[in-house]
CSV table of C-alpha atoms in Angstrom, one decimal:
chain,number,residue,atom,x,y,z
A,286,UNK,CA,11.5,-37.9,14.4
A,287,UNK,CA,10.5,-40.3,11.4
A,288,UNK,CA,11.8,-43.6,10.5
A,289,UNK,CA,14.9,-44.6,8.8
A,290,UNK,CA,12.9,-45.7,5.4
A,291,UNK,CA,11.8,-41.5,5.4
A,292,UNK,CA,15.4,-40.7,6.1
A,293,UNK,CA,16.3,-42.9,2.7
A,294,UNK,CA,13.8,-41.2,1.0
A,295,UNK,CA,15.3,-39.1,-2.2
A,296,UNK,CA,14.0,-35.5,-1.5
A,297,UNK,CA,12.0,-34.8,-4.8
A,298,UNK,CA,13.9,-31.4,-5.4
A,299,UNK,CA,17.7,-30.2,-4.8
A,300,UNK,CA,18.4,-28.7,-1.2
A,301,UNK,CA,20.5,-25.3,-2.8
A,302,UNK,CA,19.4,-23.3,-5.3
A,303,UNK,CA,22.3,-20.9,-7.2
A,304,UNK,CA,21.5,-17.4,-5.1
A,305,UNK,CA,22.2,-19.1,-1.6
A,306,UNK,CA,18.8,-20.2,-1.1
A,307,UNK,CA,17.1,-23.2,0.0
A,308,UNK,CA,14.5,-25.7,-2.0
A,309,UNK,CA,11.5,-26.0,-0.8
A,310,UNK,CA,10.6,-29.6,-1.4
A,311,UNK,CA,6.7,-28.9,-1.7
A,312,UNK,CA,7.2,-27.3,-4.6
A,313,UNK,CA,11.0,-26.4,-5.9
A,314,UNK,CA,10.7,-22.6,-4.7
A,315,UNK,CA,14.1,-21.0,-3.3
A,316,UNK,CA,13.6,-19.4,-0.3
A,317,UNK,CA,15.2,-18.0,2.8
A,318,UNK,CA,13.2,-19.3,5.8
A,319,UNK,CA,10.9,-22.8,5.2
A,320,UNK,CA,9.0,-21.9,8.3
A,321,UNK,CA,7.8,-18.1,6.8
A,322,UNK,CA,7.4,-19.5,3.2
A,323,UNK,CA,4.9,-22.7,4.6
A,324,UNK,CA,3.0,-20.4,6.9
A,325,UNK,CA,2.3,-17.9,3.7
A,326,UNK,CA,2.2,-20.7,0.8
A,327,UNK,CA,1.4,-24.1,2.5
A,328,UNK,CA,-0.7,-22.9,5.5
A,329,UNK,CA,-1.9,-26.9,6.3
A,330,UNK,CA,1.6,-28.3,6.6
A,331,UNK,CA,3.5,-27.4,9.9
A,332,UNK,CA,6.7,-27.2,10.6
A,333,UNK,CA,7.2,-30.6,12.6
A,334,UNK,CA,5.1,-32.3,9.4
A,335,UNK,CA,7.4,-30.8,6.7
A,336,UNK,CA,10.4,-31.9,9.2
A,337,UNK,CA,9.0,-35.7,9.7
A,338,UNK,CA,8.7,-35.5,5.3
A,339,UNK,CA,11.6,-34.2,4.7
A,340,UNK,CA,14.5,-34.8,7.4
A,341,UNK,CA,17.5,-33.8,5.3
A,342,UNK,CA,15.9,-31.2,3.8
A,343,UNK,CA,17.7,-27.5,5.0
A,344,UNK,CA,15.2,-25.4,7.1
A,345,UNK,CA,17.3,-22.0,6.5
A,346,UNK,CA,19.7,-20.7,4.1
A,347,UNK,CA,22.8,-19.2,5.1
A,348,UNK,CA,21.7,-16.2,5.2
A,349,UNK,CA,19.0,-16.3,7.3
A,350,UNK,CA,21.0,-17.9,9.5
A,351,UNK,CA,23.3,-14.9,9.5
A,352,UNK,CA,20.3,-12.9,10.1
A,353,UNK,CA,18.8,-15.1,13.2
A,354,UNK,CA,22.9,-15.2,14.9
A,355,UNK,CA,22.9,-11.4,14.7
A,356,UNK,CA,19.7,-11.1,16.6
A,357,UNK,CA,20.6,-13.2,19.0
A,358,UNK,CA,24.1,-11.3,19.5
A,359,UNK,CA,22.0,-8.3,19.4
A,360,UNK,CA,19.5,-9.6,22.4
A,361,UNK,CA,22.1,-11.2,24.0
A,362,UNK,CA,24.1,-7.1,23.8
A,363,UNK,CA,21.0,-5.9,25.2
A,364,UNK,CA,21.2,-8.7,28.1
A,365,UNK,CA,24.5,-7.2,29.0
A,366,UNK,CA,24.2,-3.6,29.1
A,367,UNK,CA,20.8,-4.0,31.1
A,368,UNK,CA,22.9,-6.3,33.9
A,369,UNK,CA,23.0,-2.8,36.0
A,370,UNK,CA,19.3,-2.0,35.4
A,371,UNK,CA,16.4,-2.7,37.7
A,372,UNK,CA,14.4,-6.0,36.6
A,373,UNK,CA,11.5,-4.1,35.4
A,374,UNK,CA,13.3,-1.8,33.1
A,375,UNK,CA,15.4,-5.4,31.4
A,376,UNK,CA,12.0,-7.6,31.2
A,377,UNK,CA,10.9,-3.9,29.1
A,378,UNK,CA,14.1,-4.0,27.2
A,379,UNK,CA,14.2,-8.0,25.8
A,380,UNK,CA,10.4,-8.2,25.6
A,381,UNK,CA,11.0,-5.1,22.6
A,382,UNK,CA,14.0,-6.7,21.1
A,383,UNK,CA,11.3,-10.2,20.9
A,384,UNK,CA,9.3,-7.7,18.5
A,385,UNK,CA,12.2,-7.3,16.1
A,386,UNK,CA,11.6,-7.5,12.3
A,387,UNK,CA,12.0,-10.7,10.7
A,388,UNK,CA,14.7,-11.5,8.8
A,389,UNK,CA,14.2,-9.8,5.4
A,390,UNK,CA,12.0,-7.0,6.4
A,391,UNK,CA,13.5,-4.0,8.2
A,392,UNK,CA,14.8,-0.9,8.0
A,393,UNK,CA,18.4,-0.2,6.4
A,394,UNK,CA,20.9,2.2,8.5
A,395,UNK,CA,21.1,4.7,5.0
A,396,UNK,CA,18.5,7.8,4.1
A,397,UNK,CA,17.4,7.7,0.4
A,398,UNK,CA,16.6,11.5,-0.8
A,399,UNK,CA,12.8,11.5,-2.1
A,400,UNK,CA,12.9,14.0,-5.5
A,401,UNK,CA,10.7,16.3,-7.1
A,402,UNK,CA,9.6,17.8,-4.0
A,403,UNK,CA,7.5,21.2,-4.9
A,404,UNK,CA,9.6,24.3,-3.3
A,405,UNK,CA,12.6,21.9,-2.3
A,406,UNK,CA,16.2,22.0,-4.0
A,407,UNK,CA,17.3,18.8,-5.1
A,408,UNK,CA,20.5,19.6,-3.3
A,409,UNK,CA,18.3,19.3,-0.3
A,410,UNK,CA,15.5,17.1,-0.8
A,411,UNK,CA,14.1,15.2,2.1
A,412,UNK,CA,15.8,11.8,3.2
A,413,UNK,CA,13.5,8.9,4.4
A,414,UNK,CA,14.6,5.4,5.9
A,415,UNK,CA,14.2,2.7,3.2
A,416,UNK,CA,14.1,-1.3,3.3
A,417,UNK,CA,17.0,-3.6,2.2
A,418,UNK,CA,16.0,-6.1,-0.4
A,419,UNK,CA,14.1,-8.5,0.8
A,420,UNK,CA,11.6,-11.7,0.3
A,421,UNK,CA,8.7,-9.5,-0.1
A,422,UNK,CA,10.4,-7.3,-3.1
A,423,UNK,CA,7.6,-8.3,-5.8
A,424,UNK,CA,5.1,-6.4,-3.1
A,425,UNK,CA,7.3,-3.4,-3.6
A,426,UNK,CA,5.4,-0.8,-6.6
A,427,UNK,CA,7.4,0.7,-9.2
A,428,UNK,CA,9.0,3.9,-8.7
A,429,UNK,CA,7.6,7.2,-11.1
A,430,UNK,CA,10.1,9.1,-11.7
A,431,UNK,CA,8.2,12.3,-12.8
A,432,UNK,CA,6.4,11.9,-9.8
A,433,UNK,CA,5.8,15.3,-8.0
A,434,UNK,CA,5.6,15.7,-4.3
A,435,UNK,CA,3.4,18.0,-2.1
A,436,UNK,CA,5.9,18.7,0.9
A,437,UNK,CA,2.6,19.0,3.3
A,438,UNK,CA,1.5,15.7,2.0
A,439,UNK,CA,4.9,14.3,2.0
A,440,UNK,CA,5.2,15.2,5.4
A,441,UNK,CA,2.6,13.2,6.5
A,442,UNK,CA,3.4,10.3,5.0
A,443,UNK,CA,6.7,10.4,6.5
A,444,UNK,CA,4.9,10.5,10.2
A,445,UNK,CA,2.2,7.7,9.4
A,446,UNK,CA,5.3,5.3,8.0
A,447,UNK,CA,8.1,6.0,10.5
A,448,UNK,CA,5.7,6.9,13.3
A,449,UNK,CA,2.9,3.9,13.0
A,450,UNK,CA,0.5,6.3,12.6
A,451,UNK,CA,-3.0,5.6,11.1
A,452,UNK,CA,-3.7,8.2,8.1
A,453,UNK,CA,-6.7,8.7,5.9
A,454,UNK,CA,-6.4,10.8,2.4
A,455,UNK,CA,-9.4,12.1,1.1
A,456,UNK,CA,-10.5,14.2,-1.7
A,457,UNK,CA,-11.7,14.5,-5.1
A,458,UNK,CA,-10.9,11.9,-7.7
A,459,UNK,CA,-7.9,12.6,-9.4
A,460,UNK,CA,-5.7,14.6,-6.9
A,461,UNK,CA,-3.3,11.7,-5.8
A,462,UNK,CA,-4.1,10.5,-3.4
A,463,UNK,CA,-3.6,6.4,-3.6
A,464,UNK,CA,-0.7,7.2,-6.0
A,465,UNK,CA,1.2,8.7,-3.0
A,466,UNK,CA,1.3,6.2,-0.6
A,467,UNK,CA,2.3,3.9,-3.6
A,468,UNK,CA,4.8,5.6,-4.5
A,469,UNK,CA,6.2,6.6,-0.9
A,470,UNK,CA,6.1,2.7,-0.6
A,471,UNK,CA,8.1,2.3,-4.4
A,472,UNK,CA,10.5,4.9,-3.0
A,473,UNK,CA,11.2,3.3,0.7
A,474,UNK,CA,11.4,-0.4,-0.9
A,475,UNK,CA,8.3,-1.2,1.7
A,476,UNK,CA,6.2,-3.9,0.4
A,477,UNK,CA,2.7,-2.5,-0.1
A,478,UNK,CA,-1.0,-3.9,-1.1
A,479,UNK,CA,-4.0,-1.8,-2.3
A,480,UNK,CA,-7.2,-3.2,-1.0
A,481,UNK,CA,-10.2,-2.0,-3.1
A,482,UNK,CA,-13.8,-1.5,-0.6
A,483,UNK,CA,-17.4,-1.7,-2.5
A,484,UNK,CA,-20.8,-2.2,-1.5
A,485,UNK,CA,-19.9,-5.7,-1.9
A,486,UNK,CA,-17.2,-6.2,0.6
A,487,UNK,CA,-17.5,-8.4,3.2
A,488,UNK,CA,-15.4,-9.0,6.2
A,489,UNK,CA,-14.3,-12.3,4.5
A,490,UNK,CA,-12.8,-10.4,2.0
A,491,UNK,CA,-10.7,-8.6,4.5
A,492,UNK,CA,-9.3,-11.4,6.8
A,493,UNK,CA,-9.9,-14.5,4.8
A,494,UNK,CA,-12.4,-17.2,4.6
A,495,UNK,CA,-12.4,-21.3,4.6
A,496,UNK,CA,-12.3,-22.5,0.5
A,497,UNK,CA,-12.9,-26.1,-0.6
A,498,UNK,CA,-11.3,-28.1,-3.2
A,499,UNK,CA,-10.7,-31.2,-4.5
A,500,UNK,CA,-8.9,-32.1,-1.0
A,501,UNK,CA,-11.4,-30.6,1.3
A,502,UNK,CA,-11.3,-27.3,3.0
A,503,UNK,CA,-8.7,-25.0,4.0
A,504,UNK,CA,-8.7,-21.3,5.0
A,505,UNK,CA,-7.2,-18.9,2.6
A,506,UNK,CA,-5.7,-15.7,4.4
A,507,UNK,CA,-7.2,-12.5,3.6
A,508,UNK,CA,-5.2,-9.3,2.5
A,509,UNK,CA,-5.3,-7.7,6.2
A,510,UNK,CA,-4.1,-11.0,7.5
A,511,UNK,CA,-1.4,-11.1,4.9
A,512,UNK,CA,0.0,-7.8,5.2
A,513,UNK,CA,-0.5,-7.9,9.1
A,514,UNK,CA,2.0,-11.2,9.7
A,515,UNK,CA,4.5,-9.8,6.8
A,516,UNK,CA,5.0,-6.2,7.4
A,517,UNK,CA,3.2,-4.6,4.3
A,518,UNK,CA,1.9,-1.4,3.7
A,519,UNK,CA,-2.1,-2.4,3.8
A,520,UNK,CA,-3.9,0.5,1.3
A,521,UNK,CA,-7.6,0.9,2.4
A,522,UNK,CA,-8.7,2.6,-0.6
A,523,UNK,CA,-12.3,3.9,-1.8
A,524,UNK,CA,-12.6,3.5,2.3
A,525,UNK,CA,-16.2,4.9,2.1
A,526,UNK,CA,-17.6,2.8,-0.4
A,527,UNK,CA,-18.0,-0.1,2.2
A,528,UNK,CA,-20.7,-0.1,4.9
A,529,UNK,CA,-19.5,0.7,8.4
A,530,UNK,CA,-20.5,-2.0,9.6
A,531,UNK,CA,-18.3,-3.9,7.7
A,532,UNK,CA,-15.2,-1.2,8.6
A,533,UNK,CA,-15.7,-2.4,11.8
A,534,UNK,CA,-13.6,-5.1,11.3
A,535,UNK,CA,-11.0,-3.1,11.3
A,536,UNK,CA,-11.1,-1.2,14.7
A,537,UNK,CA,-9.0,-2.8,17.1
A,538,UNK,CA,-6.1,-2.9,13.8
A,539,UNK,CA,-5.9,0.6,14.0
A,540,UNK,CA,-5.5,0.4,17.6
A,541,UNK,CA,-2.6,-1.3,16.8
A,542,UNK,CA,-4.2,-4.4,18.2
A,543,UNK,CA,-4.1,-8.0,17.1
A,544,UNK,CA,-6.4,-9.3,14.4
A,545,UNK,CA,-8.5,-12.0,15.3
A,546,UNK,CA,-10.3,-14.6,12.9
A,547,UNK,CA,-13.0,-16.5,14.3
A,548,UNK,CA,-13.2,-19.5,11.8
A,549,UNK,CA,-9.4,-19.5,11.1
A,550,UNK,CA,-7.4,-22.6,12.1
A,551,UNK,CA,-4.6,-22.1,14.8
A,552,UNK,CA,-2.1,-21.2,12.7
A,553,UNK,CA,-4.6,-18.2,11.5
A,554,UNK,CA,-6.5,-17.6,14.8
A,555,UNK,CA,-4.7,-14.4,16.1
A,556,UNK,CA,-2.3,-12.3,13.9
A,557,UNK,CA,-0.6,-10.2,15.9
A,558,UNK,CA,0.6,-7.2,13.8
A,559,UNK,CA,4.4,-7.5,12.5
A,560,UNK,CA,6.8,-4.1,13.7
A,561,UNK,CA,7.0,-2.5,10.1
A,562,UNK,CA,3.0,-2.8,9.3
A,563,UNK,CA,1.0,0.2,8.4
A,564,UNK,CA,-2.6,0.8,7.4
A,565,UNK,CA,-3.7,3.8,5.6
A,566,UNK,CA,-6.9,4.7,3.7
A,567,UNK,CA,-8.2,6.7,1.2
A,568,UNK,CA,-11.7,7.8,0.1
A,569,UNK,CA,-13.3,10.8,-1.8
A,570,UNK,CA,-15.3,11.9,1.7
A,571,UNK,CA,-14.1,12.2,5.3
A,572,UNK,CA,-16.9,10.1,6.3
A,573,UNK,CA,-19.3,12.8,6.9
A,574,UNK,CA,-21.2,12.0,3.8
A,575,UNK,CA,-20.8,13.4,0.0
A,576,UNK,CA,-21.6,16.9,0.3
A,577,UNK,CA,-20.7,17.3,-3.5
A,578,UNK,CA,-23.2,14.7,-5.2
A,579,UNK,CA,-20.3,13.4,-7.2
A,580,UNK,CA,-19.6,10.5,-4.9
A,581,UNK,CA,-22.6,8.4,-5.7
A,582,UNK,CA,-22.1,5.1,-3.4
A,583,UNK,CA,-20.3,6.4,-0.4
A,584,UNK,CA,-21.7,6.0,2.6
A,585,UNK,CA,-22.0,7.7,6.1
A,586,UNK,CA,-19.7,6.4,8.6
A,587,UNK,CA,-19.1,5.7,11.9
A,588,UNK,CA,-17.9,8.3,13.2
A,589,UNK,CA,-15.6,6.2,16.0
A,590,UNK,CA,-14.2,4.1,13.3
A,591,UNK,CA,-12.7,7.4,11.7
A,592,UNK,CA,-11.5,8.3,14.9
A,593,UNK,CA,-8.8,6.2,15.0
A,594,UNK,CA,-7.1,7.6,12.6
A,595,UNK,CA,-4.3,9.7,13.8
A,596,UNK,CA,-3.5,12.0,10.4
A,597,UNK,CA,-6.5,12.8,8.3
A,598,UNK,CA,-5.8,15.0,5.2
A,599,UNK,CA,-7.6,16.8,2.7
A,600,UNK,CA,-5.8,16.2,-0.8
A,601,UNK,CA,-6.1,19.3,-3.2
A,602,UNK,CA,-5.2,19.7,-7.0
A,603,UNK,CA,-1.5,19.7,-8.0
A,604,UNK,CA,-1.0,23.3,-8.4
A,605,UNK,CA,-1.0,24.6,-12.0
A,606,UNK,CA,2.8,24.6,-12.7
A,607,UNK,CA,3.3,20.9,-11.0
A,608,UNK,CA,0.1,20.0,-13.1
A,609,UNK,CA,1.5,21.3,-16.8
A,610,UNK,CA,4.9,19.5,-16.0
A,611,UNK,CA,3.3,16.3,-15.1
A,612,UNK,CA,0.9,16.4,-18.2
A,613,UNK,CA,4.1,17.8,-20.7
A,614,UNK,CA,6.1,14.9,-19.1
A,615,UNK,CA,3.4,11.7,-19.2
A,616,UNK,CA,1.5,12.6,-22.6
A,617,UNK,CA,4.6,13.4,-24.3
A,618,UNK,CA,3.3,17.1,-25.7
A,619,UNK,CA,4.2,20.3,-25.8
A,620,UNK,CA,4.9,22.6,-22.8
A,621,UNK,CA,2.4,25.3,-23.7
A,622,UNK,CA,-0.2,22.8,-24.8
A,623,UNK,CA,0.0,21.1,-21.3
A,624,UNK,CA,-0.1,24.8,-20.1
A,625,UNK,CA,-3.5,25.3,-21.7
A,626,UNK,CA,-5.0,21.8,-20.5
A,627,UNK,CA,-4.1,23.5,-17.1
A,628,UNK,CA,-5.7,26.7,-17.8
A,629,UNK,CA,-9.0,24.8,-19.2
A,630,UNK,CA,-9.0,22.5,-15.8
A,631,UNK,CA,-8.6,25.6,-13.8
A,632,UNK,CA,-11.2,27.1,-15.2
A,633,UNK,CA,-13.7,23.9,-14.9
A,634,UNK,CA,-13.0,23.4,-11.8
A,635,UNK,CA,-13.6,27.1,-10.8
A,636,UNK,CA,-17.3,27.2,-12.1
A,637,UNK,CA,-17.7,23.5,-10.4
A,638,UNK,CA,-16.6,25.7,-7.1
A,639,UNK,CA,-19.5,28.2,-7.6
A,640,UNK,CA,-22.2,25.8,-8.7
A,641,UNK,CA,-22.1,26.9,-12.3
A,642,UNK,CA,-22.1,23.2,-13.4
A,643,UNK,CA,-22.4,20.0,-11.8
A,644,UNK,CA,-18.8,17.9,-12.3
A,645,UNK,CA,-15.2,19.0,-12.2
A,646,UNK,CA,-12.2,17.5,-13.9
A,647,UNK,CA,-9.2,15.9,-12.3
A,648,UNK,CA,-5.4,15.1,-13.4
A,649,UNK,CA,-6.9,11.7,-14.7
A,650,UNK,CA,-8.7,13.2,-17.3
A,651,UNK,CA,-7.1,15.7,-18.1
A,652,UNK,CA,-3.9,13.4,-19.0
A,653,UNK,CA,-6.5,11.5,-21.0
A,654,UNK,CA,-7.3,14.8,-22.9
A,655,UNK,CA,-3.8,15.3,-23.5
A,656,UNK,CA,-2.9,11.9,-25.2
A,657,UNK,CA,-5.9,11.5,-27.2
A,658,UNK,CA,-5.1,15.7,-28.3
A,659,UNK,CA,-1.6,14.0,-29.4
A,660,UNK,CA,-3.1,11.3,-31.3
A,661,UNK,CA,-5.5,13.7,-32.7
A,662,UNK,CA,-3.2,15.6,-34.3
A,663,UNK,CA,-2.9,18.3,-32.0
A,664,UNK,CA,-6.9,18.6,-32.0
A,665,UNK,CA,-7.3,18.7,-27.9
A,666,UNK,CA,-10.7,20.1,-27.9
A,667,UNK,CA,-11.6,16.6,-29.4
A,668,UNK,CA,-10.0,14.9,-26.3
A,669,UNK,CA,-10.9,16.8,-23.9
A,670,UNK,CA,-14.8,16.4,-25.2
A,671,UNK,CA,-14.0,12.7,-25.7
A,672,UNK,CA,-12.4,12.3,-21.8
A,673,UNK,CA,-14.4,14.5,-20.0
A,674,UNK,CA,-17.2,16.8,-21.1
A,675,UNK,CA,-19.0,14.0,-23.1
A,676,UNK,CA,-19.7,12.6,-19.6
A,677,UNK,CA,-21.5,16.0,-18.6
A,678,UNK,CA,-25.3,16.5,-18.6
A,679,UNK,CA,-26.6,18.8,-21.4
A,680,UNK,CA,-26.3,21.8,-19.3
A,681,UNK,CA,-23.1,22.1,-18.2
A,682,UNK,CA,-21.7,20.8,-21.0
A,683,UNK,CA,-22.6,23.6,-23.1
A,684,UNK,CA,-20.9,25.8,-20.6
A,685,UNK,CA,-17.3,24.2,-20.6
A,686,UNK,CA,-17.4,23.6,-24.4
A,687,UNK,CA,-17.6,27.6,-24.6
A,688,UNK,CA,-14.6,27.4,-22.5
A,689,UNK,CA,-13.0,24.9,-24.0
A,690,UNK,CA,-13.7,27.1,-27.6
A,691,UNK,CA,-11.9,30.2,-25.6
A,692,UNK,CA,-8.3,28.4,-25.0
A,693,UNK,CA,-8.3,26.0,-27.9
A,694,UNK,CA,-9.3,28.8,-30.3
């Protein structure tokens, strides 16, 4: 313990802040827990240090302490109704009660109902476990509500979440498929981070890498690591635009292993991965190749790397009554224009299907077409040529301008 001229010191900041939280007195934030908030923000000050700085400075807020006396009640529950059980079956029981969420991140005892699920009543739409508010709540997306739900799709998200199962979306661009496990996590209050792979990424990019500055060196956490310690939703998304070699990294994560950082102080060494952490991916290709020649920079991939994930899914189009709503609803135009758009995608992405020309239009540019049509005037033949068949070789542009001239008459 320090001296009694620290003791005297005057702590730089106020202990309480008006919500019930505590000052840190590094740098005036209110927080729950010093302990998780150095870790994350002040990775070179330990607790014993901040302690020895700071010694009437409060180390948890009331709260938390409320948190940390239930889970001890809990544990010490568990103790008791195990006292009849064979020794093996009690070390199982209070080594899985040690693995409990920290305080602020887990699961609420209430079932939110997820909307706009294709083919479901609202009367019965499907109910999903969803986090309490907690520290992590800027991590959380923002909730669409004109977002529309494939049930098949939904389905699996609901088994990689609540299941800790590894999943991998693929498909064309445009179909989804990063906007639904964002907005699963927006819906289910889970904190979530969207990692995107290039040619350029390195592993350092991933788990984090030693920095200088004016002070020295000191090792700045990587997203994995992040979302790893805290319980976040980790996106892996354009998953096959990074070499395999690179994906290696993260093998023994999917395994539902422990992350380990060579050149990472202690404190950083081993990140064992918290209860409510999930790692997904998404990528145009299953990582067989692009079979399409769409996909220029994807890459082959190892083959054992994909293996470990438990759900892989195809993603298709929205179907073309979910597809008009969601255009009439996000470009603001009239039903039976957004039904046209529709009927002009279709049609695209028919002839892209039999080799009649060599690129196919998704939602995203299709909503395009619709917004600039609307600021046009009404003239959507002039956004659709300005947000998708401009990008067309000579050829097949020729071909869906005479279909474009067909609807839009």
């Amino acid at each position: 313990m320090t001296t009694s001229t620290a003791t005297a010191t005057a702590l730089p900041y106020a202990t309480h802040a008006e919500d019930g939280k505590i000052i840190c007195q590094l740098d005036g934030q209110a927080v729950h827990v010093i302990q998780t908030y150095l870790t994350k923000n002040h990775p070179s000050v330990s607790l014993d240090a901040y302690r020895d700085r700071f010694p009437d400075a409060p180390l948890l807020s009331e709260a938390a302490k409320k948190a940390l006396k239930k889970k001890r009640e809990e544990a010490e529950s568990v103790k008791t109704h195990m006292a009849g059980v064979s020794a093996v079956a009690e070390t199982k029981v209070v080594s899985l009660r040690k693995k409990a969420p920290d305080y602020g991140i887990r699961t609420a005892d209430v079932l939110k109902l997820i909307p706009n699920v294709k083919g479901v009543p609202a009367s019965t739409s499907i109910p999903v476990s969803v986090f309490e508010t907690h520290e992590h709540q800027e991590m959380v997306p923002e909730t669409d509500g004109d977002y529309i739900w494939n049930p098949e799709v939904l389905r699996d998200c609901i088994a990689a979440m609540d299941y800790n199962i590894p999943a991998y979306f693929w498909g064309h661009a445009g179909t989804g498929k990063s906007t639904t496990w964002e907005q699963y996590a927006a819906y289910t209050n889970r904190p979530f981070i969207r990692i995107q792979h290039t040619a350029n990424t390195e592993e350092s990019h991933i788990v984090g890498q030693m920095l200088a500055n004016e002070n020295g060196t000191y090792f700045e956490p990587g997203p994995l690591a992040l979302a790893m310690r805290y319980g976040w939703v980790y996106l892996a998304d354009e998953y096959d635009f990074a070499f395999p070699q690179v994906l290696g990294v993260y093998q023994p994560v999917l395994e539902g292993k422990a992350l380990i950082i060579k050149e990472a102080p202690q404190e950083w060494r081993r990140v064992d991965p918290h209860p409510q952490f999930r790692f997904v991916g998404t990528g145009n290709t299953n990582g067989s190749g692009d079979e399409t020649g769409l996909y220029q920079g994807t890459n082959l991939q190892n083959a054992a790397n994909y293996s470990r994930f438990g759900i892989v899914t195809k993603v298709e189009y929205m179907d073309q009554e979910d597809e008009a709503q969601m255009i009439e609803a996000k470009a603001k135009i009239h039903a039976d224009k957004a039904k046209e758009l529709v009927k002009f995608a279709t049609r695209v992405r028919e002839s892209y299907d039999r080799g009649e020309i060599t690129n196919t239009i998704g939602p995203r540019e299709l909503l395009f077409a619709a917004k600039l049509g609307a600021l046009f005037g009404g003239d959507f033949k002039a956004g659709l040529n300005r947000a998708f068949i401009n990008k067309m070789p000579s050829s097949s542009a020729l071909a869906v301008r005479e279909v474009c001239d067909r609807i839009f008459a």
